[in-house]
Amino acid sequence: MIRPPHAIVAIGIMLAIGGAAACSAGGGAAAPSAADCRVTIPADLIQRPARWLGDCIKSRAEGLGVLRLGKAEPYQFFLGRMAGGRPVQGVLRVNGSQLIPAYRFDPEWRGVVPEADRPEQLTQVFRTGSAGASAAARRFASQGNAGSAAYYRKLAEDYRTPPFE
């Protein structure tokens, strides 16, 4: 039998664990923990858990970085910019190699591709995605994690320009 004070602690732990999984975040440096940084996951990405590899301001993903989804390769990614915990612009890597260039996001958080007659939008999306991967690489390098830094530097290089230019 669980006594009332223990039940309150148990419920608090369950909420914290559930919240960490549902929030889908994670700070890279010693700053915010995964449970402290919230992020809206783009609807095109279905794997879980999700971890934000970027800055967290006021408990929300902010700025350039990478949202990594999944437990192992092949991961799904959002490489780009977040504001207030919401994706703004970047590249979604869905199924290993399927890419969705998201110039912006619709109300259901699906990536909206650049207009066909506006090639500069496509270039901008890939530059934003590359900058997000570069930011994650710098974060890992500053922590002394050379392997992860190299991995995200390679992503930044791969997504610097649209693959079909």
Coordinates of C-alpha atoms in Angstrom, one line a residue:
M1 CA 0.0 0.0 0.0
I2 CA 1.3 3.5 -0.9
R3 CA 0.9 6.1 1.8
P4 CA -0.5 9.5 0.8
P5 CA 2.8 11.4 1.1
H6 CA 4.5 8.7 -1.0
A7 CA 1.7 8.7 -3.5
I8 CA 2.2 12.4 -4.0
V9 CA 5.9 11.9 -4.7
A10 CA 5.1 8.9 -7.0
I11 CA 2.6 11.0 -9.0
G12 CA 5.2 13.9 -9.2
I13 CA 7.8 11.5 -10.6
M14 CA 5.4 10.0 -13.1
L15 CA 4.4 13.5 -14.3
A16 CA 8.0 14.5 -14.6
I17 CA 8.9 11.4 -16.6
G18 CA 5.8 11.7 -18.8
G19 CA 6.5 15.4 -19.2
A20 CA 10.0 14.8 -20.3
A21 CA 8.9 12.3 -23.0
A22 CA 6.0 14.5 -24.1
C23 CA 8.0 17.8 -24.1
S24 CA 10.6 16.3 -26.5
A25 CA 13.5 18.4 -25.8
G26 CA 17.0 18.4 -24.3
G27 CA 19.7 21.0 -23.8
G28 CA 23.2 20.1 -24.9
A29 CA 25.2 22.0 -22.3
A30 CA 24.8 21.8 -18.6
A31 CA 22.0 24.3 -18.8
P32 CA 18.4 23.1 -19.2
S33 CA 17.7 19.4 -18.8
A34 CA 15.4 17.5 -21.2
A35 CA 12.4 18.0 -18.9
D36 CA 13.0 21.7 -18.8
C37 CA 13.0 22.6 -22.5
R38 CA 9.8 22.4 -24.5
V39 CA 9.4 22.1 -28.3
T40 CA 6.6 21.6 -30.7
I41 CA 7.5 18.6 -32.9
P42 CA 6.8 19.0 -36.7
A43 CA 3.8 16.8 -37.7
D44 CA 5.9 15.2 -40.5
L45 CA 8.2 13.6 -37.9
I46 CA 6.8 10.6 -36.1
Q47 CA 9.7 8.9 -34.2
R48 CA 10.1 9.4 -30.5
P49 CA 11.8 10.3 -28.2
A50 CA 12.8 13.7 -29.4
R51 CA 15.7 15.8 -28.2
W52 CA 16.4 19.4 -28.9
L53 CA 20.1 20.1 -29.5
G54 CA 20.2 23.8 -29.2
D55 CA 19.6 26.7 -26.8
C56 CA 16.7 26.7 -24.4
I57 CA 15.3 30.1 -23.2
K58 CA 12.5 30.4 -20.7
S59 CA 12.0 26.6 -21.0
R60 CA 11.5 26.7 -24.7
A61 CA 13.7 25.7 -27.7
E62 CA 15.2 28.8 -29.2
G63 CA 17.4 29.7 -32.1
L64 CA 19.4 27.4 -34.4
G65 CA 19.9 23.8 -33.7
V66 CA 18.7 20.2 -34.4
L67 CA 15.7 18.4 -33.2
R68 CA 16.7 14.7 -33.3
L69 CA 14.0 12.0 -33.1
G70 CA 14.4 8.3 -32.5
K71 CA 16.5 6.0 -30.4
A72 CA 19.0 5.0 -33.0
E73 CA 19.9 5.4 -36.7
P74 CA 18.2 6.2 -38.9
Y75 CA 17.1 9.2 -36.9
Q76 CA 14.6 11.7 -38.1
F77 CA 15.7 15.4 -37.9
F78 CA 14.6 18.9 -38.0
L79 CA 17.6 21.0 -38.8
G80 CA 16.9 24.7 -38.5
R81 CA 15.5 27.5 -36.4
M82 CA 13.0 27.4 -33.4
A83 CA 11.3 30.4 -31.8
G84 CA 9.4 30.0 -28.5
G85 CA 9.6 26.2 -28.7
R86 CA 8.1 26.1 -32.2
P87 CA 9.8 25.3 -35.5
V88 CA 10.2 28.3 -37.8
Q89 CA 12.2 27.2 -40.8
G90 CA 14.5 24.3 -41.8
V91 CA 15.0 20.9 -43.3
L92 CA 13.1 17.9 -42.2
R93 CA 14.8 14.5 -42.8
V94 CA 12.0 12.0 -42.5
N95 CA 12.9 8.5 -43.6
G96 CA 16.7 8.3 -43.8
S97 CA 17.0 10.2 -47.0
Q98 CA 13.5 11.8 -47.6
L99 CA 13.8 15.6 -47.2
I100 CA 11.1 18.2 -46.7
P101 CA 12.4 21.7 -47.1
A102 CA 10.1 23.7 -44.7
Y103 CA 10.0 27.4 -45.6
R104 CA 7.5 27.7 -42.8
F105 CA 4.9 25.6 -41.0
D106 CA 1.2 25.4 -41.3
P107 CA -1.2 25.5 -38.3
E108 CA -0.9 21.7 -37.9
W109 CA 2.9 22.0 -37.8
R110 CA 3.5 20.4 -41.2
G111 CA 6.3 21.7 -43.2
V112 CA 5.3 24.0 -46.1
V113 CA 7.7 23.7 -49.0
P114 CA 9.1 26.8 -50.8
E115 CA 7.2 28.2 -53.8
A116 CA 8.4 26.6 -57.1
D117 CA 8.9 30.0 -58.7
R118 CA 11.0 31.2 -55.7
P119 CA 14.3 29.3 -55.8
E120 CA 15.8 31.7 -53.3
Q121 CA 13.4 30.4 -50.7
L122 CA 14.7 26.9 -51.2
T123 CA 18.3 28.1 -50.8
Q124 CA 17.4 30.0 -47.7
V125 CA 15.8 26.9 -46.1
F126 CA 18.9 24.7 -46.7
R127 CA 21.2 27.5 -45.4
T128 CA 19.0 27.6 -42.2
G129 CA 19.1 23.8 -41.9
S130 CA 22.9 23.8 -42.3
A131 CA 23.3 26.6 -39.7
G132 CA 21.2 24.5 -37.3
A133 CA 23.4 21.5 -37.8
S134 CA 26.6 23.7 -37.4
A135 CA 25.2 25.1 -34.1
A136 CA 24.7 21.5 -32.8
A137 CA 28.3 20.6 -34.0
R138 CA 29.7 23.6 -32.1
R139 CA 27.7 22.6 -29.0
F140 CA 29.1 19.1 -29.0
A141 CA 32.7 20.3 -29.7
S142 CA 32.5 22.7 -26.7
Q143 CA 31.5 19.7 -24.6
G144 CA 34.5 17.7 -25.9
N145 CA 32.3 15.2 -27.8
A146 CA 34.4 15.1 -31.0
G147 CA 32.4 12.2 -32.5
S148 CA 29.0 13.9 -32.3
A149 CA 30.6 17.2 -33.4
A150 CA 31.9 15.5 -36.5
Y151 CA 28.5 13.9 -37.2
Y152 CA 26.6 17.3 -37.1
R153 CA 29.4 19.1 -39.1
K154 CA 28.8 16.4 -41.8
L155 CA 25.0 17.1 -41.7
A156 CA 25.7 20.8 -42.0
E157 CA 27.9 20.2 -45.0
D158 CA 25.4 17.8 -46.6
Y159 CA 22.5 20.3 -46.3
R160 CA 24.3 23.5 -47.1
T161 CA 22.7 23.6 -50.5
P162 CA 19.6 21.8 -51.9
P163 CA 20.6 18.4 -53.2
F164 CA 18.8 19.0 -56.5
E165 CA 20.5 22.3 -57.5

